[in-house]
Coordinates of C-alpha atoms and ligand atoms in Angstrom, one line a residue:
M28 CA -0.1 0.1 0.1
N29 CA 3.0 2.5 -0.2
L30 CA 3.1 5.3 -2.6
V31 CA 6.1 6.3 -4.7
L32 CA 6.4 9.7 -6.3
S33 CA 8.6 10.4 -9.7
L34 CA 8.2 13.9 -10.4
K35 CA 10.2 15.9 -12.9
S36 CA 10.4 19.5 -12.1
F37 CA 8.4 19.5 -8.9
N38 CA 9.7 19.6 -5.5
E39 CA 9.5 15.8 -4.5
P40 CA 10.3 16.2 -0.7
E41 CA 7.5 18.9 -0.4
W42 CA 5.1 16.8 -2.1
I43 CA 6.0 13.7 0.2
D44 CA 5.4 15.8 3.2
R45 CA 2.0 17.1 1.8
L46 CA 0.8 13.5 0.9
Q47 CA 2.4 12.0 4.1
A48 CA 0.1 14.2 6.2
L49 CA -3.0 13.2 4.2
L50 CA -1.9 9.5 4.0
P51 CA -0.3 9.0 7.7
N52 CA -0.5 5.2 7.6
R53 CA 1.5 4.7 4.6
K54 CA 5.1 5.0 3.5
I55 CA 5.6 7.7 0.9
E56 CA 8.9 7.8 -1.0
G57 CA 10.3 9.8 -3.7
W58 CA 12.0 8.0 -6.7
N59 CA 14.7 10.4 -6.8
G60 CA 15.5 9.8 -3.1
G61 CA 15.7 6.1 -3.5
V62 CA 12.9 3.5 -2.6
A63 CA 13.7 1.2 0.3
E64 CA 11.0 -1.3 -0.3
P65 CA 10.0 -1.3 -4.2
E66 CA 8.0 -4.5 -3.8
K67 CA 5.4 -2.7 -1.4
A68 CA 4.8 0.2 -3.8
E69 CA 1.2 -0.1 -5.0
Y70 CA 0.8 3.4 -6.2
L71 CA 2.9 5.8 -8.5
L72 CA 2.2 9.4 -8.8
A73 CA 4.2 10.7 -11.7
W74 CA 5.1 13.7 -13.8
K75 CA 7.5 13.0 -16.8
P76 CA 8.7 10.0 -14.4
D77 CA 11.9 7.9 -14.9
P78 CA 10.8 5.0 -17.0
A79 CA 12.9 2.6 -15.0
A80 CA 10.5 3.0 -12.0
F81 CA 8.0 0.9 -13.9
S82 CA 10.1 -2.2 -13.9
A83 CA 11.6 -1.6 -10.6
L84 CA 8.2 -1.3 -8.9
P85 CA 6.8 -4.8 -9.8
N86 CA 3.5 -4.7 -7.6
L87 CA 2.1 -1.4 -8.8
K88 CA -1.7 -1.4 -9.0
V89 CA -2.4 2.4 -10.1
I90 CA -0.6 5.1 -11.8
F91 CA -1.6 8.6 -11.0
S92 CA -0.8 11.5 -13.5
L93 CA 0.2 14.8 -11.7
G94 CA -1.5 16.5 -14.5
A95 CA -4.6 16.6 -16.6
G96 CA -2.5 15.6 -19.7
V97 CA -1.1 12.0 -19.8
D98 CA 1.1 12.4 -22.8
H99 CA 4.3 12.4 -20.6
L100 CA 3.2 8.7 -19.6
T101 CA 1.4 7.4 -22.8
S102 CA 4.6 8.4 -24.9
L103 CA 6.6 5.9 -22.6
P104 CA 6.9 2.5 -24.3
E105 CA 7.6 1.1 -20.8
L106 CA 4.3 2.4 -19.4
P107 CA 2.6 -0.8 -17.9
K108 CA -1.1 -1.6 -18.8
L109 CA -2.4 -0.5 -15.4
P110 CA -5.3 1.7 -14.5
L111 CA -4.1 5.3 -15.3
V112 CA -5.8 8.2 -13.4
R113 CA -5.4 11.9 -14.5
I114 CA -6.1 15.1 -12.8
V115 CA -9.6 16.5 -13.0
D116 CA -9.9 19.3 -10.6
P117 CA -12.3 22.3 -10.2
D118 CA -9.4 24.6 -9.4
L119 CA -7.4 23.5 -12.5
T120 CA -10.5 24.0 -14.6
S121 CA -11.3 27.3 -13.6
R122 CA -7.8 28.5 -13.9
M123 CA -7.7 27.2 -17.5
T124 CA -11.1 29.0 -18.1
E125 CA -9.6 32.3 -16.7
W126 CA -6.6 32.0 -19.2
V127 CA -8.7 31.2 -22.1
V128 CA -11.2 33.9 -21.4
F129 CA -8.6 36.4 -20.8
Q130 CA -6.6 35.6 -23.9
T131 CA -9.9 35.6 -26.1
L132 CA -11.0 39.0 -24.6
L133 CA -7.5 40.5 -25.2
H134 CA -7.7 39.8 -28.9
H135 CA -11.4 40.6 -29.1
R136 CA -10.9 44.1 -27.3
Q137 CA -7.8 44.8 -29.6
H138 CA -5.4 45.0 -26.5
L139 CA -2.3 44.5 -28.4
T140 CA -3.1 47.6 -30.7
Y141 CA -3.8 49.6 -27.6
A142 CA -0.7 48.5 -25.7
A143 CA 1.5 49.5 -28.8
Q144 CA -0.4 52.7 -29.0
Q145 CA 0.3 53.5 -25.5
E146 CA 4.0 52.9 -25.8
A147 CA 4.0 55.4 -28.6
G148 CA 1.9 57.9 -26.7
V149 CA -1.1 57.7 -29.2
W150 CA -4.7 58.4 -28.2
N151 CA -6.8 56.7 -31.0
G152 CA -9.9 54.7 -30.6
H153 CA -11.0 51.8 -32.9
R154 CA -14.3 50.5 -33.8
Q155 CA -15.3 47.8 -31.4
W156 CA -17.5 45.0 -32.7
A157 CA -19.8 43.1 -30.5
A158 CA -19.0 39.5 -28.9
K159 CA -22.0 38.0 -30.4
D160 CA -20.3 38.7 -33.8
V161 CA -17.3 36.7 -32.9
R162 CA -17.3 32.9 -33.6
V163 CA -15.2 31.2 -31.1
G164 CA -14.4 27.5 -31.8
I165 CA -12.9 25.3 -29.2
L166 CA -10.9 22.0 -30.4
G167 CA -11.5 19.6 -27.4
L168 CA -14.9 19.9 -25.8
G169 CA -13.7 17.9 -22.7
E170 CA -13.4 18.9 -19.0
L171 CA -11.6 22.0 -19.9
G172 CA -13.0 22.8 -23.3
L173 CA -16.6 22.7 -22.1
D174 CA -16.0 24.8 -19.2
S175 CA -14.2 27.6 -21.3
A176 CA -17.1 27.1 -23.8
K177 CA -19.7 28.0 -21.3
A178 CA -17.9 31.0 -19.9
L179 CA -17.4 32.3 -23.4
K180 CA -20.9 31.8 -24.2
A181 CA -22.0 33.7 -21.1
L182 CA -20.1 36.6 -22.2
G183 CA -22.1 36.6 -25.4
F184 CA -19.5 34.9 -27.9
N185 CA -20.9 32.6 -30.6
V186 CA -19.5 29.3 -29.5
A187 CA -18.9 25.9 -31.2
G188 CA -17.0 23.0 -30.2
W189 CA -15.2 20.0 -32.0
S190 CA -14.7 16.7 -30.3
R191 CA -14.1 13.1 -31.2
T192 CA -17.7 12.1 -30.1
P193 CA -20.9 14.3 -30.5
K194 CA -21.9 16.7 -27.7
D195 CA -25.4 18.0 -26.8
V196 CA -24.9 21.2 -24.9
A197 CA -27.4 24.0 -24.9
G198 CA -26.3 27.1 -27.0
I199 CA -22.9 25.5 -28.0
E200 CA -22.7 23.9 -31.5
S201 CA -21.1 20.6 -31.6
F202 CA -19.0 19.3 -34.5
S203 CA -17.2 15.9 -34.3
G204 CA -15.2 13.7 -36.2
E205 CA -12.6 14.4 -38.8
D206 CA -14.9 15.1 -41.6
K207 CA -16.5 17.9 -39.5
L208 CA -13.1 19.7 -38.8
E209 CA -13.2 21.8 -42.0
P210 CA -16.7 23.1 -41.5
F211 CA -15.9 23.9 -37.9
L212 CA -12.8 25.7 -38.9
N213 CA -14.6 27.4 -41.8
R214 CA -16.9 29.1 -39.0
T215 CA -14.4 30.0 -36.5
D216 CA -12.7 33.5 -35.9
I217 CA -11.0 32.6 -32.6
L218 CA -9.7 29.1 -32.5
V219 CA -9.0 27.7 -29.0
N220 CA -7.0 24.5 -28.9
L221 CA -7.5 22.3 -25.7
L222 CA -6.8 19.0 -27.4
P223 CA -4.7 16.3 -25.5
S224 CA -1.6 15.2 -27.3
T225 CA -2.3 11.7 -29.0
P226 CA -1.2 10.1 -32.4
A227 CA -4.5 11.2 -33.6
T228 CA -4.0 15.0 -32.7
H229 CA -0.4 15.2 -33.7
K230 CA 0.1 18.4 -35.6
L231 CA -3.4 18.7 -36.2
V232 CA -3.3 22.6 -36.5
N233 CA -1.1 22.9 -39.7
A234 CA -0.9 25.3 -42.4
E235 CA -3.8 23.6 -44.4
R236 CA -6.0 23.9 -41.3
L237 CA -5.0 27.4 -40.4
A238 CA -5.8 28.3 -44.0
M239 CA -9.4 27.1 -43.5
L240 CA -10.1 30.0 -40.8
P241 CA -12.0 32.8 -42.5
H242 CA -11.1 36.4 -43.0
T243 CA -14.8 37.5 -43.1
G244 CA -15.4 37.8 -39.4
A245 CA -15.7 40.8 -37.2
L246 CA -12.0 40.7 -36.1
G247 CA -10.7 41.1 -39.7
G248 CA -8.5 38.0 -39.5
P249 CA -8.4 34.6 -37.4
V250 CA -6.9 34.2 -34.0
Y251 CA -5.2 31.1 -32.6
I252 CA -5.0 30.2 -28.9
N253 CA -3.3 27.1 -27.5
A254 CA -3.2 25.7 -24.0
G255 CA -3.6 22.0 -24.7
R256 CA -0.3 20.7 -25.9
G257 CA 2.4 21.8 -28.2
A258 CA 2.6 18.6 -30.0
T259 CA -0.9 19.2 -31.6
Q260 CA 0.4 22.2 -33.7
D261 CA 2.8 23.0 -36.3
E262 CA 4.8 25.8 -34.9
A263 CA 6.6 26.8 -38.2
A264 CA 3.0 27.2 -39.7
I265 CA 1.7 29.4 -37.0
D266 CA 4.7 31.7 -37.5
A267 CA 4.3 31.7 -41.3
A268 CA 0.6 32.3 -40.7
L269 CA 1.4 35.3 -38.5
T270 CA 4.0 36.7 -40.8
S271 CA 1.6 36.4 -43.9
G272 CA -1.2 37.9 -42.0
Q273 CA -3.3 34.6 -42.5
L274 CA -3.4 34.7 -38.6
K275 CA -4.1 38.2 -37.1
G276 CA -2.9 37.2 -33.5
A277 CA -2.0 34.0 -31.3
S278 CA -1.7 33.3 -27.7
L279 CA 0.5 30.2 -27.0
D280 CA 1.1 28.7 -23.7
V281 CA 2.2 25.2 -24.8
F282 CA 5.2 24.2 -27.3
A283 CA 6.5 21.2 -28.7
I284 CA 9.7 21.7 -26.9
E285 CA 9.5 23.4 -23.5
P286 CA 11.1 25.9 -22.6
L287 CA 10.4 27.4 -26.1
V288 CA 13.9 27.6 -27.7
E289 CA 15.6 31.1 -27.7
A290 CA 15.9 30.7 -31.5
S291 CA 12.2 30.4 -32.1
P292 CA 10.8 33.2 -34.3
L293 CA 7.6 33.0 -32.5
W294 CA 9.4 35.2 -29.8
Q295 CA 9.6 38.0 -32.1
Q296 CA 6.0 37.9 -33.5
K297 CA 4.4 41.2 -32.3
N298 CA 0.9 39.7 -32.2
C299 CA 1.8 36.5 -30.5
I300 CA 1.5 36.3 -26.7
I301 CA 3.6 33.6 -25.2
T302 CA 3.2 32.3 -21.6
P303 CA 5.4 29.6 -20.1
H304 CA 2.8 26.6 -19.7
V305 CA 1.1 28.3 -16.7
A306 CA -2.4 28.5 -18.1
A307 CA -3.6 26.1 -15.3
E308 CA -0.8 25.8 -12.7
S309 CA -2.9 24.3 -9.8
D310 CA -3.0 24.3 -6.1
P311 CA -0.7 21.6 -4.7
Q312 CA -3.0 20.8 -1.6
A313 CA -6.0 20.5 -3.8
L314 CA -4.2 18.0 -6.1
S315 CA -2.7 16.1 -3.1
E316 CA -6.2 15.8 -1.6
Y317 CA -7.4 14.3 -4.8
V318 CA -4.8 11.6 -5.0
A319 CA -5.2 10.7 -1.4
Q320 CA -9.0 10.6 -1.7
Q321 CA -8.8 8.4 -4.7
I322 CA -6.3 6.0 -3.0
K323 CA -8.7 5.7 0.1
G324 CA -11.6 5.1 -2.3
F325 CA -9.9 2.5 -4.3
E326 CA -9.0 0.5 -1.0
R327 CA -12.6 0.7 0.0
G328 CA -13.6 -0.8 -3.1
D329 CA -14.8 2.3 -5.2
A330 CA -14.2 2.7 -8.6
L331 CA -11.4 4.7 -9.7
E332 CA -12.3 8.2 -11.3
N333 CA -11.1 10.0 -14.3
L334 CA -9.3 6.9 -15.7
V335 CA -7.6 7.3 -18.9
D336 CA -8.7 5.1 -21.9
L337 CA -5.2 3.8 -23.0
D338 CA -6.5 2.9 -26.4
V339 CA -7.3 6.4 -27.5
G340 CA -4.5 7.8 -25.5
Y341 CA -6.4 10.6 -23.4
Ligands
LIG501 P1 -10.4 15.7 -22.0 O1 -10.0 14.1 -21.9 O2 -11.4 16.0 -20.8 O3 -10.9 16.3 -23.1 C1 -10.3 16.1 -24.3 C2 -11.1 16.6 -25.4 O4 -10.4 16.4 -26.7 C3 -12.4 15.9 -25.6 O5 -13.6 16.5 -25.9 C4 -12.2 14.8 -26.7 O6 -13.2 14.3 -27.4 C5 -11.3 15.6 -27.7 N1 -10.3 14.8 -28.5 C6 -9.5 14.0 -28.2 N2 -9.0 13.5 -29.2 C7 -9.6 13.9 -30.3 C8 -9.7 13.8 -31.6 N3 -8.8 12.8 -32.2 N4 -10.5 14.5 -32.5 C9 -11.3 15.3 -31.8 N5 -11.4 15.7 -30.6 C10 -10.5 14.8 -29.8 O7 -9.2 16.6 -21.3 P2 -9.1 18.0 -20.7 O8 -10.1 18.9 -21.1 O9 -9.2 17.7 -19.1 O10 -7.5 18.4 -20.8 C11 -7.3 18.6 -22.2 C12 -5.8 18.8 -22.2 O11 -5.3 20.3 -21.8 C13 -4.9 18.1 -21.5 O12 -4.8 16.7 -22.1 C14 -3.5 18.7 -21.4 O13 -2.7 18.3 -22.5 C15 -4.1 20.1 -21.4 N6 -3.8 20.9 -20.2 C16 -3.0 21.9 -20.3 C17 -2.6 22.7 -19.2 C18 -1.8 24.0 -19.2 O14 -1.6 24.5 -18.1 N7 -1.5 24.4 -20.4 C19 -3.3 22.2 -17.8 C20 -4.1 21.2 -18.0 C21 -4.3 20.6 -19.0 P3 -14.5 13.5 -26.8 O15 -15.2 14.4 -25.8 O16 -15.2 12.9 -27.9 O17 -13.7 12.3 -26.0
LIG502 C1 -1.3 19.2 -17.3 C2 -0.4 20.4 -17.2 O1 -1.5 18.4 -18.0 O2 -0.2 21.1 -16.5 O3 -2.1 19.3 -16.1 O4 -0.1 20.6 -18.6

């Protein structure tokens, strides 16, 4: 019944202390500090883990991803076929919605233009269109996409979503499956990407798809926003689209390689806002309680929640 943590770029000792307070009757160890009794480890809490942990801990029963995304695990050939639980947490969801709404409003209310004008000491108002005239399209209508969609809808935007399976959500048009991607893009002024990284979503946002976004909308050109995963987009195509004017603006929180390399031309794009994968950085206490509750529930015989479907990869 022991829990082992293998966490890259997190403070492992702090996470051990926090979880130990919530699960006082078990041994909690950090992979990096050495595991004294590997055969007693039944749970692994992982973020970009050392793949050697899988074979070294032969009696694992459940793996927990310390994130909503699981590509850091599903991309590892060594990942055992065990129940994989991901984070679904209201605090994480609302932080993501804040980021998506903030970036959408920033482009909608022409903030980049006004920020440049302020720097030049220019007082010049521009015509402002209504939110109802802006068509937002959300790639991925799951836990995060749906919450963002509802918040944007409440602000008056014309919102649609694209997902693998159809959705029935009041006021939000649903597109699903590969054959509906083109019509979805054709009606989208602000494209928000909240897709997981899987083989099916790899570089899904490419030059061809960006060219499907219309120039007929109120903004005068499409905007692309991504806080899902960098692997789902072609960064060179985004850079080229910003340079050519096919894209009017972008907000990017995630990249294929993080940190974004110094040589990336995206840093120099005036109309591209870059944040360092912080869209939904979450409360460690809330996430620890989530993991502890799931372990206690599992041992009482309850079903694990938010299990990943390893066949589809998310
Ligand atoms: P969910 O699994 O709840 O939702 C994923 C959505 O994507 C679903 O609507 C799913 O469709 C859709 N989808 C997946 N594959 C395809 C496909 N091939 N074609 C069409 N639609 C597809 O995930 P979350 O909403 O919780 O999280 C989404 C992602 O956000 C995470 O995987 C992670 O990568 C990222 N993330 C980023 C953070 C950040 O700070 N930047 C923080 C947290 C998460 P369907 O509904 O039909 O299954
Ligand atoms: C996540 C993330 O997947 O922070 O939770 O990217």
